[in-house]
């Protein structure tokens, strides 16, 4: 409705909230965020009433009103920290239509502290080798022999112990620090390959994951090329994995980078195919050498009768458009036998090694 109407709306919201919290310390914090330092008595009823009044200001819009509440356990807590915690509680229900109010609790406190710790410690973790690169084997389906491996990061922290990638990777992405991890993994892989060559060990290609944000926050094409030259290894030793969820038709920077990787002779792999919602459109709009079929397809493999025809169709589709296939999450001999029978070339999962 325009800038002026927006300002007018914010003023009306402010008036509604301040009227509900008469006598309390109240202020606009930023944007459409307000804060109140008030007694907890009757708080949820007041917030419900505020929401009803705010929503009725513009009946034609699907307006929401979310509240995060922090109740200090000590009187001397810094106001900025109290606000951070209230806001953190508020954000925890931001995406949930049926939840409007959240109290900051012990679980949130643990999560909040861990998030802060991860962001503040990533540089130190890399510097002191708290993050290690592990390699999960990839085998030829036909023979079961090793043909490659995927580089995976594991954070063994002196304070928290082993931190799962499921915890630290999304946090690093959210706070735009993921490129630090991915570039460190890439450098470690190149170094390990060089050491293998120097020690006359057999070498197989290693696939490295890159996030969409890597292409915004750094230059992966330049970084990988420089690293390969530094350690005097071949581009054939590295496979570049890009997750399906990272791809959008409008991301010209990523598309340009992928073209550069291809021009330099790198093998491009589509990771986690089928995990997101883009699916077949990705195959139409982007060119990859390898499709990595997401492990979710093998979940309850023996119980779900739809799994086999779906996997058969995906692998046939990949072959028709000139892509090789690799299926992740292979944990049983039954799954192994089936995937081999339908022509999936490579396999990865606990059946062959963690």
CSV table of C-alpha atoms in Angstrom, one decimal:
chain,number,residue,atom,x,y,z
A,1,UNK,CA,0.0,0.0,0.0
A,2,UNK,CA,3.0,2.3,-0.2
A,3,UNK,CA,5.5,3.8,2.3
A,4,UNK,CA,3.1,6.3,3.9
A,5,UNK,CA,0.4,3.6,4.6
A,6,UNK,CA,3.1,1.3,6.0
A,7,UNK,CA,4.3,4.0,8.5
A,8,UNK,CA,0.7,4.7,9.5
A,9,UNK,CA,0.1,1.0,10.1
A,10,UNK,CA,3.2,0.7,12.3
A,11,UNK,CA,2.0,3.7,14.3
A,12,UNK,CA,-1.4,2.1,14.8
A,13,UNK,CA,0.3,-1.2,15.9
A,14,UNK,CA,2.5,0.7,18.3
A,15,UNK,CA,-0.6,2.4,19.8
A,16,UNK,CA,-2.4,-0.9,20.3
A,17,UNK,CA,0.6,-2.5,22.1
A,18,UNK,CA,1.4,0.5,24.3
A,19,UNK,CA,-2.2,0.7,25.4
A,20,UNK,CA,-2.1,-3.0,26.4
A,21,UNK,CA,1.1,-2.4,28.4
A,22,UNK,CA,0.3,0.8,30.2
A,23,UNK,CA,3.0,1.6,32.8
A,24,UNK,CA,5.5,-0.8,31.3
A,25,UNK,CA,8.7,0.1,29.5
A,26,UNK,CA,7.8,-0.1,25.8
A,27,UNK,CA,9.5,0.7,22.6
A,28,UNK,CA,9.8,0.0,18.9
A,29,UNK,CA,12.9,-2.1,18.5
A,30,UNK,CA,13.3,-2.1,14.7
A,31,UNK,CA,11.2,-2.6,11.6
A,32,UNK,CA,8.0,-4.2,12.8
A,33,UNK,CA,9.5,-5.5,16.1
A,34,UNK,CA,8.4,-4.1,19.4
A,35,UNK,CA,9.6,-4.8,23.0
A,36,UNK,CA,8.0,-4.5,26.4
A,37,UNK,CA,9.5,-4.9,29.8
A,38,UNK,CA,6.5,-5.9,31.8
A,39,UNK,CA,5.0,-8.2,34.5
A,40,UNK,CA,4.0,-11.7,33.3
A,41,UNK,CA,0.6,-11.6,35.0
A,42,UNK,CA,-2.1,-12.0,32.3
A,43,UNK,CA,0.5,-11.7,29.6
A,44,UNK,CA,-0.9,-14.3,27.2
A,45,UNK,CA,-4.4,-12.9,27.4
A,46,UNK,CA,-3.0,-9.4,26.5
A,47,UNK,CA,-1.0,-10.8,23.6
A,48,UNK,CA,-4.0,-12.5,22.2
A,49,UNK,CA,-6.1,-9.3,22.5
A,50,UNK,CA,-3.3,-7.4,20.8
A,51,UNK,CA,-3.1,-9.9,17.9
A,52,UNK,CA,-6.9,-9.7,17.3
A,53,UNK,CA,-6.8,-5.8,17.2
A,54,UNK,CA,-3.7,-5.8,14.8
A,55,UNK,CA,-5.2,-8.4,12.5
A,56,UNK,CA,-8.5,-6.4,12.3
A,57,UNK,CA,-6.6,-3.3,11.0
A,58,UNK,CA,-6.3,-4.9,7.6
A,59,UNK,CA,-8.9,-7.7,7.2
A,60,UNK,CA,-8.0,-8.3,3.6
A,61,UNK,CA,-4.5,-9.4,4.5
A,62,UNK,CA,-3.2,-12.5,6.2
A,63,UNK,CA,-1.5,-10.7,9.0
A,64,UNK,CA,0.3,-12.5,11.9
A,65,UNK,CA,1.5,-11.3,15.3
A,66,UNK,CA,4.2,-13.4,17.0
A,67,UNK,CA,5.6,-12.9,20.5
A,68,UNK,CA,8.8,-14.2,22.1
A,69,UNK,CA,9.0,-14.0,25.9
A,70,UNK,CA,12.1,-14.2,28.1
A,71,UNK,CA,11.7,-14.2,31.9
A,72,UNK,CA,15.1,-13.3,33.5
A,73,UNK,CA,16.2,-15.6,36.3
A,74,UNK,CA,18.6,-12.9,37.6
A,75,UNK,CA,18.1,-9.2,38.1
A,76,UNK,CA,21.5,-8.3,36.8
A,77,UNK,CA,21.2,-9.7,33.2
A,78,UNK,CA,22.2,-7.3,30.5
A,79,UNK,CA,19.1,-5.9,28.7
A,80,UNK,CA,20.7,-6.6,25.3
A,81,UNK,CA,21.0,-10.3,26.2
A,82,UNK,CA,17.4,-10.4,27.5
A,83,UNK,CA,16.2,-8.9,24.2
A,84,UNK,CA,18.3,-11.4,22.2
A,85,UNK,CA,16.7,-14.3,24.0
A,86,UNK,CA,13.1,-12.9,23.6
A,87,UNK,CA,13.7,-12.3,20.0
A,88,UNK,CA,15.2,-15.8,19.6
A,89,UNK,CA,12.1,-17.3,21.1
A,90,UNK,CA,9.9,-15.2,18.8
A,91,UNK,CA,11.8,-16.4,15.7
A,92,UNK,CA,11.3,-20.0,16.8
A,93,UNK,CA,7.5,-19.7,15.9
A,94,UNK,CA,7.8,-17.3,13.0
A,95,UNK,CA,7.2,-20.0,10.4
A,96,UNK,CA,4.4,-21.8,12.3
A,97,UNK,CA,0.9,-20.6,11.5
A,98,UNK,CA,-0.7,-22.1,14.5
A,99,UNK,CA,1.9,-20.9,17.1
A,100,UNK,CA,2.0,-17.3,18.1
A,101,UNK,CA,3.7,-17.3,21.5
A,102,UNK,CA,7.0,-18.9,22.6
A,103,UNK,CA,8.7,-18.7,26.0
A,104,UNK,CA,12.5,-18.9,26.0
A,105,UNK,CA,13.3,-22.2,27.8
A,106,UNK,CA,16.2,-24.4,28.7
A,107,UNK,CA,16.3,-26.2,25.3
A,108,UNK,CA,16.4,-22.9,23.5
A,109,UNK,CA,19.1,-21.7,25.8
A,110,UNK,CA,21.3,-24.7,24.9
A,111,UNK,CA,20.6,-24.2,21.2
A,112,UNK,CA,21.2,-20.4,21.5
A,113,UNK,CA,24.6,-21.0,23.2
A,114,UNK,CA,25.6,-23.7,20.7
A,115,UNK,CA,24.7,-21.5,17.7
A,116,UNK,CA,26.7,-18.6,19.2
A,117,UNK,CA,29.6,-21.0,19.9
A,118,UNK,CA,29.6,-22.5,16.4
A,119,UNK,CA,29.7,-19.1,14.7
A,120,UNK,CA,32.3,-17.7,17.1
A,121,UNK,CA,34.5,-20.9,16.9
A,122,UNK,CA,34.5,-21.8,13.2
A,123,UNK,CA,37.8,-20.0,12.6
A,124,UNK,CA,39.5,-21.5,15.6
A,125,UNK,CA,38.2,-25.0,14.8
A,126,UNK,CA,39.7,-24.8,11.3
A,127,UNK,CA,43.0,-23.4,12.6
A,128,UNK,CA,43.4,-26.0,15.3
A,129,UNK,CA,42.2,-29.0,13.2
A,130,UNK,CA,39.1,-29.6,15.3
A,131,UNK,CA,37.3,-30.2,12.0
A,132,UNK,CA,38.5,-33.4,10.2
A,133,UNK,CA,37.7,-34.7,6.7
A,134,UNK,CA,36.4,-38.2,6.5
A,135,UNK,CA,35.9,-40.2,3.3
A,136,UNK,CA,32.9,-42.4,2.6
A,137,UNK,CA,33.6,-44.9,-0.1
A,138,UNK,CA,31.8,-45.1,-3.5
A,139,UNK,CA,31.9,-48.4,-5.3
A,140,UNK,CA,31.1,-49.7,-8.8
A,141,UNK,CA,27.7,-51.5,-8.6
A,142,UNK,CA,28.9,-54.2,-11.0
A,143,UNK,CA,31.9,-55.3,-9.1
A,144,UNK,CA,31.6,-53.8,-5.6
A,145,UNK,CA,35.2,-52.3,-6.0
A,146,UNK,CA,36.2,-48.9,-4.8
A,147,UNK,CA,35.9,-46.2,-7.5
A,148,UNK,CA,35.8,-43.0,-5.4
A,149,UNK,CA,34.9,-41.3,-2.2
A,150,UNK,CA,32.9,-38.4,-0.8
A,151,UNK,CA,34.6,-35.9,1.5
A,152,UNK,CA,32.6,-35.3,4.7
A,153,UNK,CA,33.4,-32.8,7.5
A,154,UNK,CA,33.2,-33.9,11.2
A,155,UNK,CA,33.7,-31.4,14.0
A,156,UNK,CA,35.3,-32.9,17.1
A,157,UNK,CA,35.1,-30.0,19.6
A,158,UNK,CA,37.0,-29.7,22.9
A,159,UNK,CA,33.8,-28.2,24.6
A,160,UNK,CA,30.9,-30.0,22.9
A,161,UNK,CA,32.5,-33.2,21.7
A,162,UNK,CA,31.4,-34.5,18.3
A,163,UNK,CA,29.1,-31.9,16.7
A,164,UNK,CA,27.0,-33.3,13.9
A,165,UNK,CA,27.1,-31.7,10.4
A,166,UNK,CA,23.3,-31.7,10.7
A,167,UNK,CA,23.8,-29.1,13.4
A,168,UNK,CA,26.7,-27.0,12.3
A,169,UNK,CA,26.2,-26.9,8.5
A,170,UNK,CA,22.8,-25.2,8.6
A,171,UNK,CA,24.0,-22.7,11.2
A,172,UNK,CA,27.1,-21.8,9.1
A,173,UNK,CA,24.8,-21.4,6.1
A,174,UNK,CA,22.4,-19.2,8.0
A,175,UNK,CA,25.2,-16.9,9.2
A,176,UNK,CA,27.0,-16.9,5.8
A,177,UNK,CA,30.1,-18.7,7.2
A,178,UNK,CA,29.7,-21.9,5.2
A,179,UNK,CA,32.4,-21.0,2.6
A,180,UNK,CA,35.0,-21.2,5.4
A,181,UNK,CA,34.2,-24.8,6.0
A,182,UNK,CA,33.8,-25.8,2.4
A,183,UNK,CA,37.1,-24.2,1.3
A,184,UNK,CA,38.9,-25.8,4.2
A,185,UNK,CA,37.5,-29.2,3.2
A,186,UNK,CA,38.5,-28.6,-0.4
A,187,UNK,CA,42.1,-27.7,0.6
A,188,UNK,CA,42.3,-30.7,2.9
A,189,UNK,CA,41.2,-33.1,0.1
A,190,UNK,CA,43.8,-31.7,-2.3
A,191,UNK,CA,46.5,-32.1,0.5
A,192,UNK,CA,45.5,-35.6,1.3
A,193,UNK,CA,45.5,-36.6,-2.4
A,194,UNK,CA,49.0,-35.2,-2.8
A,195,UNK,CA,50.1,-37.1,0.3
A,196,UNK,CA,48.7,-40.3,-1.2
A,197,UNK,CA,50.6,-39.8,-4.4
A,198,UNK,CA,53.8,-39.1,-2.5
A,199,UNK,CA,53.4,-42.3,-0.5
A,200,UNK,CA,52.7,-44.3,-3.6
A,201,UNK,CA,49.1,-45.1,-2.4
A,202,UNK,CA,46.4,-45.8,-4.9
A,203,UNK,CA,44.3,-42.7,-5.5
A,204,UNK,CA,40.6,-42.5,-6.4
A,205,UNK,CA,38.6,-39.3,-7.3
A,206,UNK,CA,37.1,-37.5,-4.3
A,207,UNK,CA,33.8,-35.6,-4.6
A,208,UNK,CA,33.5,-32.3,-2.7
A,209,UNK,CA,30.3,-30.6,-1.7
A,210,UNK,CA,29.7,-26.9,-2.5
A,211,UNK,CA,26.9,-24.8,-1.1
A,212,UNK,CA,25.0,-22.1,-3.1
A,213,UNK,CA,26.4,-19.5,-0.7
A,214,UNK,CA,30.0,-20.6,-1.6
A,215,UNK,CA,29.4,-19.0,-5.0
A,216,UNK,CA,28.2,-15.7,-3.4
A,217,UNK,CA,30.8,-15.5,-0.6
A,218,UNK,CA,33.9,-16.8,-2.5
A,219,UNK,CA,35.1,-18.0,-5.9
A,220,UNK,CA,35.1,-21.8,-5.8
A,221,UNK,CA,36.3,-22.1,-9.4
A,222,UNK,CA,39.3,-20.0,-8.7
A,223,UNK,CA,39.9,-21.6,-5.3
A,224,UNK,CA,39.7,-25.2,-6.6
A,225,UNK,CA,41.9,-24.4,-9.6
A,226,UNK,CA,44.5,-22.7,-7.4
A,227,UNK,CA,44.5,-25.5,-4.9
A,228,UNK,CA,45.0,-28.2,-7.6
A,229,UNK,CA,48.0,-26.3,-9.0
A,230,UNK,CA,49.4,-25.8,-5.5
A,231,UNK,CA,49.4,-29.5,-4.7
A,232,UNK,CA,50.2,-30.6,-8.2
A,233,UNK,CA,47.2,-32.9,-8.6
A,234,UNK,CA,44.9,-33.5,-11.5
A,235,UNK,CA,41.4,-32.1,-12.1
A,236,UNK,CA,40.3,-35.7,-12.6
A,237,UNK,CA,41.1,-36.3,-8.9
A,238,UNK,CA,38.2,-33.9,-7.9
A,239,UNK,CA,34.5,-34.2,-8.5
A,240,UNK,CA,32.4,-31.0,-7.9
A,241,UNK,CA,29.1,-31.7,-6.1
A,242,UNK,CA,26.3,-29.2,-6.0
A,243,UNK,CA,23.1,-29.9,-4.1
A,244,UNK,CA,19.8,-29.8,-6.0
A,245,UNK,CA,18.3,-27.4,-3.5
A,246,UNK,CA,21.0,-24.8,-4.4
A,247,UNK,CA,19.9,-24.5,-8.0
A,248,UNK,CA,17.5,-21.8,-9.3
A,249,UNK,CA,16.9,-20.7,-12.8
A,250,UNK,CA,17.7,-17.1,-11.9
A,251,UNK,CA,21.0,-17.7,-10.2
A,252,UNK,CA,23.3,-16.5,-13.0
A,253,UNK,CA,26.4,-16.4,-10.8
A,254,UNK,CA,26.1,-20.1,-10.0
A,255,UNK,CA,25.3,-21.0,-13.6
A,256,UNK,CA,28.4,-19.1,-14.8
A,257,UNK,CA,30.5,-20.8,-12.2
A,258,UNK,CA,29.2,-24.2,-13.3
A,259,UNK,CA,30.0,-23.4,-16.9
A,260,UNK,CA,33.5,-22.4,-15.9
A,261,UNK,CA,34.0,-25.7,-14.0
A,262,UNK,CA,32.9,-27.6,-17.1
A,263,UNK,CA,35.2,-25.5,-19.4
A,264,UNK,CA,38.1,-26.4,-17.2
A,265,UNK,CA,37.3,-30.1,-17.4
A,266,UNK,CA,35.9,-30.8,-14.0
A,267,UNK,CA,33.2,-33.4,-13.5
A,268,UNK,CA,30.0,-31.9,-12.2
A,269,UNK,CA,27.7,-34.0,-9.9
A,270,UNK,CA,24.1,-33.2,-8.9
A,271,UNK,CA,23.9,-34.1,-5.2
A,272,UNK,CA,20.7,-35.2,-3.3
A,273,UNK,CA,18.5,-35.5,-6.4
A,274,UNK,CA,14.9,-35.9,-5.3
A,275,UNK,CA,15.4,-34.4,-1.9
A,276,UNK,CA,13.8,-31.0,-2.9
A,277,UNK,CA,10.9,-29.9,-5.0
A,278,UNK,CA,12.7,-28.8,-8.2
A,279,UNK,CA,13.4,-32.3,-9.4
A,280,UNK,CA,13.1,-32.7,-13.1
A,281,UNK,CA,13.3,-29.0,-13.8
A,282,UNK,CA,16.9,-29.1,-12.6
A,283,UNK,CA,17.7,-31.7,-15.2
A,284,UNK,CA,16.1,-29.5,-17.9
A,285,UNK,CA,17.9,-26.3,-17.0
A,286,UNK,CA,21.4,-27.5,-15.8
A,287,UNK,CA,24.0,-29.9,-17.2
A,288,UNK,CA,25.6,-32.5,-14.9
A,289,UNK,CA,27.8,-35.6,-15.5
A,290,UNK,CA,26.5,-37.5,-12.5
A,291,UNK,CA,23.2,-37.8,-10.7
A,292,UNK,CA,23.4,-38.7,-7.0
A,293,UNK,CA,20.0,-40.1,-6.0
A,294,UNK,CA,19.1,-39.0,-2.5
A,295,UNK,CA,19.2,-41.7,0.3
A,296,UNK,CA,15.6,-40.9,1.2
A,297,UNK,CA,14.5,-43.1,-1.7
A,298,UNK,CA,15.9,-46.1,0.0
A,299,UNK,CA,14.2,-45.4,3.3
A,300,UNK,CA,12.1,-48.5,4.2
A,301,UNK,CA,13.2,-50.0,0.9
A,302,UNK,CA,11.7,-53.4,1.5
A,303,UNK,CA,8.4,-52.1,2.8
A,304,UNK,CA,7.5,-49.4,0.3
A,305,UNK,CA,6.3,-51.0,-3.0
A,306,UNK,CA,6.6,-47.7,-4.9
A,307,UNK,CA,10.3,-47.4,-4.3
A,308,UNK,CA,11.5,-49.9,-7.0
A,309,UNK,CA,9.5,-48.5,-10.0
A,310,UNK,CA,10.4,-44.9,-9.0
A,311,UNK,CA,14.1,-45.7,-8.8
A,312,UNK,CA,13.9,-47.6,-12.1
A,313,UNK,CA,12.3,-44.6,-13.8
A,314,UNK,CA,14.8,-42.2,-12.4
A,315,UNK,CA,17.8,-44.2,-13.5
A,316,UNK,CA,16.3,-44.8,-17.0
A,317,UNK,CA,15.6,-41.0,-17.3
A,318,UNK,CA,19.2,-40.2,-16.3
A,319,UNK,CA,20.6,-42.6,-19.0
A,320,UNK,CA,18.3,-41.0,-21.6
A,321,UNK,CA,19.8,-37.6,-21.0
A,322,UNK,CA,23.4,-38.8,-20.8
A,323,UNK,CA,23.9,-38.8,-17.0
A,324,UNK,CA,25.6,-41.4,-14.9
A,325,UNK,CA,23.9,-42.5,-11.7
A,326,UNK,CA,25.0,-43.0,-8.1
A,327,UNK,CA,22.6,-43.9,-5.3
A,328,UNK,CA,23.3,-42.9,-1.7
A,329,UNK,CA,22.2,-44.6,1.5
A,330,UNK,CA,22.7,-48.2,0.4
A,331,UNK,CA,22.5,-50.2,3.6
A,332,UNK,CA,21.2,-53.7,2.6
A,333,UNK,CA,22.2,-56.4,0.2
A,334,UNK,CA,18.7,-56.4,-1.1
A,335,UNK,CA,18.9,-52.7,-2.1
A,336,UNK,CA,22.4,-53.3,-3.6
A,337,UNK,CA,21.1,-56.2,-5.8
A,338,UNK,CA,18.1,-54.2,-7.0
A,339,UNK,CA,20.1,-51.1,-7.9
A,340,UNK,CA,22.7,-53.2,-9.7
A,341,UNK,CA,19.9,-55.0,-11.7
A,342,UNK,CA,18.4,-51.7,-12.9
A,343,UNK,CA,21.7,-50.3,-14.1
A,344,UNK,CA,22.7,-47.8,-11.4
A,345,UNK,CA,26.5,-47.5,-12.0
A,346,UNK,CA,27.8,-46.5,-8.6
A,347,UNK,CA,26.7,-46.9,-5.0
A,348,UNK,CA,27.4,-45.3,-1.6
A,349,UNK,CA,26.3,-46.2,1.9
A,350,UNK,CA,26.9,-48.0,5.2
A,351,UNK,CA,26.9,-51.4,3.4
A,352,UNK,CA,30.3,-50.4,2.0
A,353,UNK,CA,31.6,-48.3,4.7
A,354,UNK,CA,30.7,-45.4,7.1
